[in-house]
Structures are given as structure tokens and as C-alpha cells.
Amino acid sequence: NILNQLFIKMGAYKYLEEIWRKKQSDVIRFLLRVRAWEYRQTRKISKVHRPTRTDKAHKLGYKAKQGYVVYRVAVRRGGRKRPNYKGIVYGKPKNAGINQLKFVRNLRSVAEERAGRHCANLRVLNSYWINQDATYKYYEVILVDPNHVSIRNDPRINWIVNPVHKHRERRGLTSAGRKHRGLRVKGHRANNIIGGSHRAAWKRRNTKVFKRYR
């Protein structure tokens, strides 16, 4: 077994994965710094010809064939300042906060939503982090064309053609969306999301059901 482990050969994607894990190595730090400068010169939502992280994109469902598109999205970092005129909240002191508030969703889901709004005819499949600097976080979003024949004829991806998956990123159905909804937990910690979500579990347990004829 030890000899086998010594002579195991890693594939190209495994090398890529290991390189991206060491983000403080000289190579990756240099690449990220140069690319961050490049990304700052481009638009906030821009189409890329091929994914920056090939291994990550393929793990999340990307295929290098017609019907798949990748967009890079820049999202401004930081919390969400409450947009009240002159910072005045005409209400109780409890609600008077302006600055130290946080947005409920994560920045990756915001990036997915912006890409989905920009490409309204496409479906958001997934997304992943590629870079960040002091001001922005950069994500690449994988989108799928539901009208392309190569997508409609592929049994592994044609589930996304179903109209129920329109703008799934706006309804918290993507991976990033499920994360901010708290649906990543399993076991006894997930008792309060049985039935799909916190709200569904609460509603089912607090609804009195009567038989029609009683």
C-alpha cells in the first residue's frame, strides 16, 4: 500500500486543485495580484472565453461545449449601509442603525443574481470565487442556454430546461443560495429545516389540519 501511494500519479486537474489550495504561495499571489489589476480595468460583468479555474468549473457542472457560458462578476465588498436620507430613521431606537448592518445573502449569490439579470435568457448553474482585492470580490458564474439543442438533448443537464428553473438564482436554489438559507446542515441540527426550509417547517407545524368530514 505504501509503495502504491508513493507511485500514484496525479492528473492535471489534481495539480491545478493543489495549486489553488496554496493561495499564499508565490505563484498564486503573483497571479492573483496581476489578474486583480486586469479585472479592475474591465466591466463589472464581462464574458470570459474559458473558465479561470478549469478544475473548479468542471466540478460544478461546466462542460467545454456549446450551450455553456462563463461570466466574470465583480461585487463590491463590505456590509450593507442602510439607504436612509441623512441617516435618519423615523422610528424606534432599535432600528436607528445605519452603518454596521450586514446583508442577509452572501456576495457569491449577489454575483449570481447580477449575472442572471444581465443574461436573462440563460440559466445560472453555479459559481465560484476567483479573486479579490480591497474593494471587490470577483466570481465566475456558469450559465447554461436552455434553448440550445446540445443542452436540450443532453440527459445530464436538460433538467435545467424545465421552466421551474427560471431565475433559480433569485429564489435561493443555487448552491450559494442554499448556503445563505441555512440548508447545508445535516443530522439533528437540520430538524428545523425538515420540509425544505425554516419557513416550511414552521408553517407545517403551526397549521391545524381538519378532515373535511368530521
CSV table of N, CA, C and O in Angstrom, one decimal, residues 12-77:
chain,number,residue,atom,x,y,z
A,12,ALA,N,-3.8,16.3,-14.3
A,12,ALA,CA,-3.6,17.7,-14.5
A,12,ALA,C,-4.5,18.5,-13.6
A,12,ALA,O,-4.1,19.5,-12.9
A,13,TYR,N,-5.8,18.1,-13.5
A,13,TYR,CA,-6.7,18.8,-12.6
A,13,TYR,C,-6.4,18.7,-11.2
A,13,TYR,O,-6.6,19.6,-10.4
A,14,LYS,N,-5.8,17.6,-10.7
A,14,LYS,CA,-5.4,17.5,-9.4
A,14,LYS,C,-4.2,18.5,-9.0
A,14,LYS,O,-4.2,19.1,-8.0
A,15,TYR,N,-3.3,18.6,-10.0
A,15,TYR,CA,-2.3,19.6,-9.8
A,15,TYR,C,-2.9,21.0,-9.7
A,15,TYR,O,-2.5,21.8,-8.8
A,16,LEU,N,-3.8,21.3,-10.6
A,16,LEU,CA,-4.5,22.6,-10.5
A,16,LEU,C,-5.2,22.9,-9.2
A,16,LEU,O,-5.1,23.9,-8.6
A,17,GLU,N,-5.8,21.8,-8.7
A,17,GLU,CA,-6.5,21.9,-7.4
A,17,GLU,C,-5.6,22.2,-6.3
A,17,GLU,O,-5.8,23.0,-5.4
A,18,GLU,N,-4.4,21.5,-6.3
A,18,GLU,CA,-3.4,21.7,-5.2
A,18,GLU,C,-2.8,23.1,-5.3
A,18,GLU,O,-2.5,23.7,-4.3
A,19,ILE,N,-2.6,23.6,-6.5
A,19,ILE,CA,-2.0,24.9,-6.6
A,19,ILE,C,-3.0,26.0,-6.1
A,19,ILE,O,-2.6,26.9,-5.4
A,20,TRP,N,-4.3,25.8,-6.4
A,20,TRP,CA,-5.3,26.8,-5.9
A,20,TRP,C,-5.5,26.7,-4.4
A,20,TRP,O,-6.0,27.6,-3.8
A,21,ARG,N,-5.2,25.6,-3.8
A,21,ARG,CA,-5.3,25.4,-2.4
A,21,ARG,C,-4.3,26.3,-1.7
A,21,ARG,O,-4.5,26.8,-0.6
A,22,LYS,N,-3.1,26.4,-2.3
A,22,LYS,CA,-2.0,27.2,-1.6
A,22,LYS,C,-2.0,28.6,-2.2
A,22,LYS,O,-1.2,29.0,-3.0
A,23,LYS,N,-3.0,29.4,-1.7
A,23,LYS,CA,-3.2,30.7,-2.2
A,23,LYS,C,-2.1,31.7,-1.8
A,23,LYS,O,-2.1,32.8,-2.3
A,24,GLN,N,-1.3,31.4,-0.7
A,24,GLN,CA,-0.3,32.3,-0.3
A,24,GLN,C,1.1,31.9,-0.9
A,24,GLN,O,2.1,32.5,-0.5
A,25,SER,N,1.1,30.9,-1.8
A,25,SER,CA,2.3,30.6,-2.5
A,25,SER,C,2.7,31.8,-3.4
A,25,SER,O,1.9,32.6,-3.8
A,26,ASP,N,4.0,31.9,-3.8
A,26,ASP,CA,4.5,33.0,-4.6
A,26,ASP,C,3.8,33.0,-5.9
A,26,ASP,O,3.4,34.1,-6.4
A,27,VAL,N,3.6,31.8,-6.5
A,27,VAL,CA,3.0,31.8,-7.9
A,27,VAL,C,1.6,32.3,-7.9
A,27,VAL,O,1.2,33.2,-8.6
A,28,ILE,N,0.7,31.8,-6.9
A,28,ILE,CA,-0.7,32.2,-6.9
A,28,ILE,C,-0.8,33.7,-6.5
A,28,ILE,O,-1.6,34.4,-7.0
A,29,ARG,N,0.0,34.1,-5.5
A,29,ARG,CA,0.0,35.5,-5.1
A,29,ARG,C,0.3,36.5,-6.2
A,29,ARG,O,-0.4,37.5,-6.4
A,30,PHE,N,1.3,36.1,-7.0
A,30,PHE,CA,1.6,36.9,-8.2
A,30,PHE,C,0.5,36.9,-9.2
A,30,PHE,O,0.1,38.0,-9.7
A,31,LEU,N,0.0,35.7,-9.5
A,31,LEU,CA,-1.1,35.6,-10.5
A,31,LEU,C,-2.3,36.4,-10.0
A,31,LEU,O,-3.0,37.2,-10.8
A,32,LEU,N,-2.7,36.3,-8.8
A,32,LEU,CA,-3.9,37.0,-8.3
A,32,LEU,C,-3.7,38.5,-8.3
A,32,LEU,O,-4.6,39.3,-8.6
A,33,ARG,N,-2.5,39.0,-8.0
A,33,ARG,CA,-2.2,40.4,-8.0
A,33,ARG,C,-2.3,41.0,-9.4
A,33,ARG,O,-3.0,42.0,-9.6
A,34,VAL,N,-1.7,40.3,-10.4
A,34,VAL,CA,-1.8,40.7,-11.8
A,34,VAL,C,-3.2,40.7,-12.3
A,34,VAL,O,-3.7,41.6,-13.0
A,35,ARG,N,-3.9,39.6,-12.0
A,35,ARG,CA,-5.3,39.4,-12.5
A,35,ARG,C,-6.2,40.4,-11.9
A,35,ARG,O,-7.1,40.9,-12.6
A,36,ALA,N,-6.0,40.7,-10.6
A,36,ALA,CA,-6.9,41.7,-10.0
A,36,ALA,C,-6.8,43.1,-10.7
A,36,ALA,O,-7.7,43.8,-10.9
A,37,TRP,N,-5.5,43.4,-11.0
A,37,TRP,CA,-5.3,44.7,-11.8
A,37,TRP,C,-6.1,44.6,-13.1
A,37,TRP,O,-6.7,45.6,-13.5
A,38,GLU,N,-6.0,43.5,-13.8
A,38,GLU,CA,-6.7,43.3,-15.1
A,38,GLU,C,-8.2,43.4,-14.9
A,38,GLU,O,-8.8,44.1,-15.7
A,39,TYR,N,-8.7,42.8,-13.9
A,39,TYR,CA,-10.2,42.8,-13.7
A,39,TYR,C,-10.7,44.2,-13.4
A,39,TYR,O,-11.8,44.5,-13.8
A,40,ARG,N,-9.8,45.0,-12.7
A,40,ARG,CA,-10.3,46.3,-12.4
A,40,ARG,C,-10.5,47.2,-13.6
A,40,ARG,O,-11.2,48.2,-13.6
A,41,GLN,N,-9.8,46.9,-14.7
A,41,GLN,CA,-9.9,47.7,-15.9
A,41,GLN,C,-11.1,47.3,-16.8
A,41,GLN,O,-11.4,48.0,-17.7
A,42,THR,N,-11.7,46.1,-16.5
A,42,THR,CA,-12.8,45.7,-17.3
A,42,THR,C,-14.1,46.0,-16.7
A,42,THR,O,-14.2,46.6,-15.6
A,43,ARG,N,-15.2,45.6,-17.3
A,43,ARG,CA,-16.5,45.9,-16.8
A,43,ARG,C,-16.8,45.0,-15.6
A,43,ARG,O,-16.2,44.0,-15.4
A,44,LYS,N,-17.9,45.4,-14.9
A,44,LYS,CA,-18.2,44.7,-13.7
A,44,LYS,C,-18.8,43.3,-14.0
A,44,LYS,O,-18.6,42.3,-13.3
A,45,ILE,N,-19.5,43.2,-15.1
A,45,ILE,CA,-20.0,41.9,-15.6
A,45,ILE,C,-19.4,41.7,-17.0
A,45,ILE,O,-19.8,42.5,-17.9
A,46,SER,N,-18.5,40.7,-17.2
A,46,SER,CA,-17.9,40.6,-18.5
A,46,SER,C,-17.8,39.1,-18.8
A,46,SER,O,-17.6,38.2,-18.0
A,47,LYS,N,-18.0,38.8,-20.1
A,47,LYS,CA,-18.0,37.4,-20.6
A,47,LYS,C,-16.5,36.9,-20.7
A,47,LYS,O,-15.7,37.7,-21.2
A,48,VAL,N,-16.2,35.7,-20.3
A,48,VAL,CA,-14.9,35.2,-20.4
A,48,VAL,C,-14.9,34.0,-21.4
A,48,VAL,O,-15.9,33.3,-21.4
A,49,HIS,N,-13.9,33.8,-22.2
A,49,HIS,CA,-13.9,32.8,-23.2
A,49,HIS,C,-13.7,31.4,-22.6
A,49,HIS,O,-14.2,30.4,-23.2
A,50,ARG,N,-13.0,31.3,-21.5
A,50,ARG,CA,-12.8,30.0,-20.8
A,50,ARG,C,-12.7,30.2,-19.3
A,50,ARG,O,-12.3,31.3,-18.9
A,51,PRO,N,-13.1,29.3,-18.5
A,51,PRO,CA,-13.0,29.5,-17.1
A,51,PRO,C,-11.6,29.7,-16.6
A,51,PRO,O,-10.7,29.0,-17.1
A,52,THR,N,-11.4,30.5,-15.6
A,52,THR,CA,-10.1,30.8,-15.0
A,52,THR,C,-9.6,29.5,-14.2
A,52,THR,O,-8.5,29.2,-14.3
A,53,ARG,N,-10.6,28.9,-13.5
A,53,ARG,CA,-10.2,27.7,-12.7
A,53,ARG,C,-10.9,26.5,-13.4
A,53,ARG,O,-12.1,26.2,-13.1
A,54,THR,N,-10.2,25.9,-14.3
A,54,THR,CA,-10.8,24.8,-15.1
A,54,THR,C,-11.3,23.7,-14.3
A,54,THR,O,-12.4,23.2,-14.5
A,55,ASP,N,-10.5,23.3,-13.3
A,55,ASP,CA,-10.9,22.2,-12.4
A,55,ASP,C,-12.1,22.5,-11.6
A,55,ASP,O,-13.0,21.6,-11.5
A,56,LYS,N,-12.2,23.7,-11.1
A,56,LYS,CA,-13.3,24.0,-10.2
A,56,LYS,C,-14.6,24.1,-11.1
A,56,LYS,O,-15.7,23.7,-10.7
A,57,ALA,N,-14.5,24.7,-12.3
A,57,ALA,CA,-15.7,24.9,-13.1
A,57,ALA,C,-16.2,23.5,-13.5
A,57,ALA,O,-17.5,23.3,-13.5
A,58,HIS,N,-15.4,22.5,-13.8
A,58,HIS,CA,-15.8,21.2,-14.2
A,58,HIS,C,-16.4,20.5,-13.0
A,58,HIS,O,-17.4,19.7,-13.2
A,59,LYS,N,-15.9,20.7,-11.8
A,59,LYS,CA,-16.6,20.1,-10.6
A,59,LYS,C,-18.0,20.6,-10.4
A,59,LYS,O,-18.8,19.9,-9.9
A,60,LEU,N,-18.2,21.8,-10.8
A,60,LEU,CA,-19.5,22.5,-10.6
A,60,LEU,C,-20.5,22.3,-11.8
A,60,LEU,O,-21.5,22.9,-11.8
A,61,GLY,N,-20.1,21.5,-12.8
A,61,GLY,CA,-21.0,21.2,-13.9
A,61,GLY,C,-20.7,21.8,-15.2
A,61,GLY,O,-21.4,21.5,-16.2
A,62,TYR,N,-19.6,22.5,-15.3
A,62,TYR,CA,-19.3,23.1,-16.6
A,62,TYR,C,-18.8,22.1,-17.6
A,62,TYR,O,-18.1,21.2,-17.2
A,63,LYS,N,-19.2,22.2,-18.8
A,63,LYS,CA,-18.6,21.4,-19.9
A,63,LYS,C,-18.1,22.3,-21.0
A,63,LYS,O,-18.8,23.3,-21.3
A,64,ALA,N,-17.0,21.9,-21.6
A,64,ALA,CA,-16.4,22.8,-22.7
A,64,ALA,C,-17.2,22.4,-24.0
A,64,ALA,O,-16.6,21.8,-24.9
A,65,LYS,N,-18.4,22.8,-24.1
A,65,LYS,CA,-19.2,22.6,-25.3
A,65,LYS,C,-20.2,23.7,-25.5
A,65,LYS,O,-20.4,24.5,-24.6
A,66,GLN,N,-20.9,23.6,-26.6
A,66,GLN,CA,-21.8,24.7,-27.0
A,66,GLN,C,-23.0,24.7,-25.9
A,66,GLN,O,-23.4,23.6,-25.5
A,67,GLY,N,-23.4,25.9,-25.6
A,67,GLY,CA,-24.5,26.0,-24.7
A,67,GLY,C,-24.1,26.4,-23.3
A,67,GLY,O,-24.9,26.9,-22.5
A,68,TYR,N,-22.8,26.3,-23.0
A,68,TYR,CA,-22.3,26.7,-21.7
A,68,TYR,C,-21.5,28.1,-21.8
A,68,TYR,O,-20.8,28.3,-22.8
A,69,VAL,N,-21.8,29.0,-20.9
A,69,VAL,CA,-21.2,30.3,-20.9
A,69,VAL,C,-20.6,30.6,-19.5
A,69,VAL,O,-21.2,30.2,-18.6
A,70,VAL,N,-19.5,31.4,-19.5
A,70,VAL,CA,-18.9,31.8,-18.2
A,70,VAL,C,-18.8,33.3,-18.2
A,70,VAL,O,-18.3,33.9,-19.1
A,71,TYR,N,-19.3,33.9,-17.1
A,71,TYR,CA,-19.3,35.4,-16.9
A,71,TYR,C,-18.5,35.7,-15.7
A,71,TYR,O,-18.7,35.0,-14.6
A,72,ARG,N,-17.7,36.7,-15.7
A,72,ARG,CA,-17.0,37.2,-14.5
A,72,ARG,C,-17.7,38.4,-13.9
A,72,ARG,O,-18.1,39.3,-14.7
A,73,VAL,N,-18.0,38.3,-12.6
A,73,VAL,CA,-18.8,39.4,-12.0
A,73,VAL,C,-17.9,40.0,-10.8
A,73,VAL,O,-17.4,39.2,-10.0
A,74,ALA,N,-17.9,41.3,-10.7
A,74,ALA,CA,-17.2,42.0,-9.6
A,74,ALA,C,-18.3,42.5,-8.7
A,74,ALA,O,-19.2,43.2,-9.1
A,75,VAL,N,-18.2,42.1,-7.4
A,75,VAL,CA,-19.1,42.6,-6.4
A,75,VAL,C,-18.4,43.4,-5.3
A,75,VAL,O,-17.3,42.9,-4.8
A,76,ARG,N,-18.9,44.5,-5.0
A,76,ARG,CA,-18.2,45.4,-4.0
A,76,ARG,C,-18.3,44.7,-2.6
A,76,ARG,O,-19.3,44.3,-2.2
A,77,ARG,N,-17.1,44.7,-1.9
A,77,ARG,CA,-17.1,44.1,-0.7
A,77,ARG,C,-17.6,44.9,0.5
A,77,ARG,O,-17.9,46.1,0.3
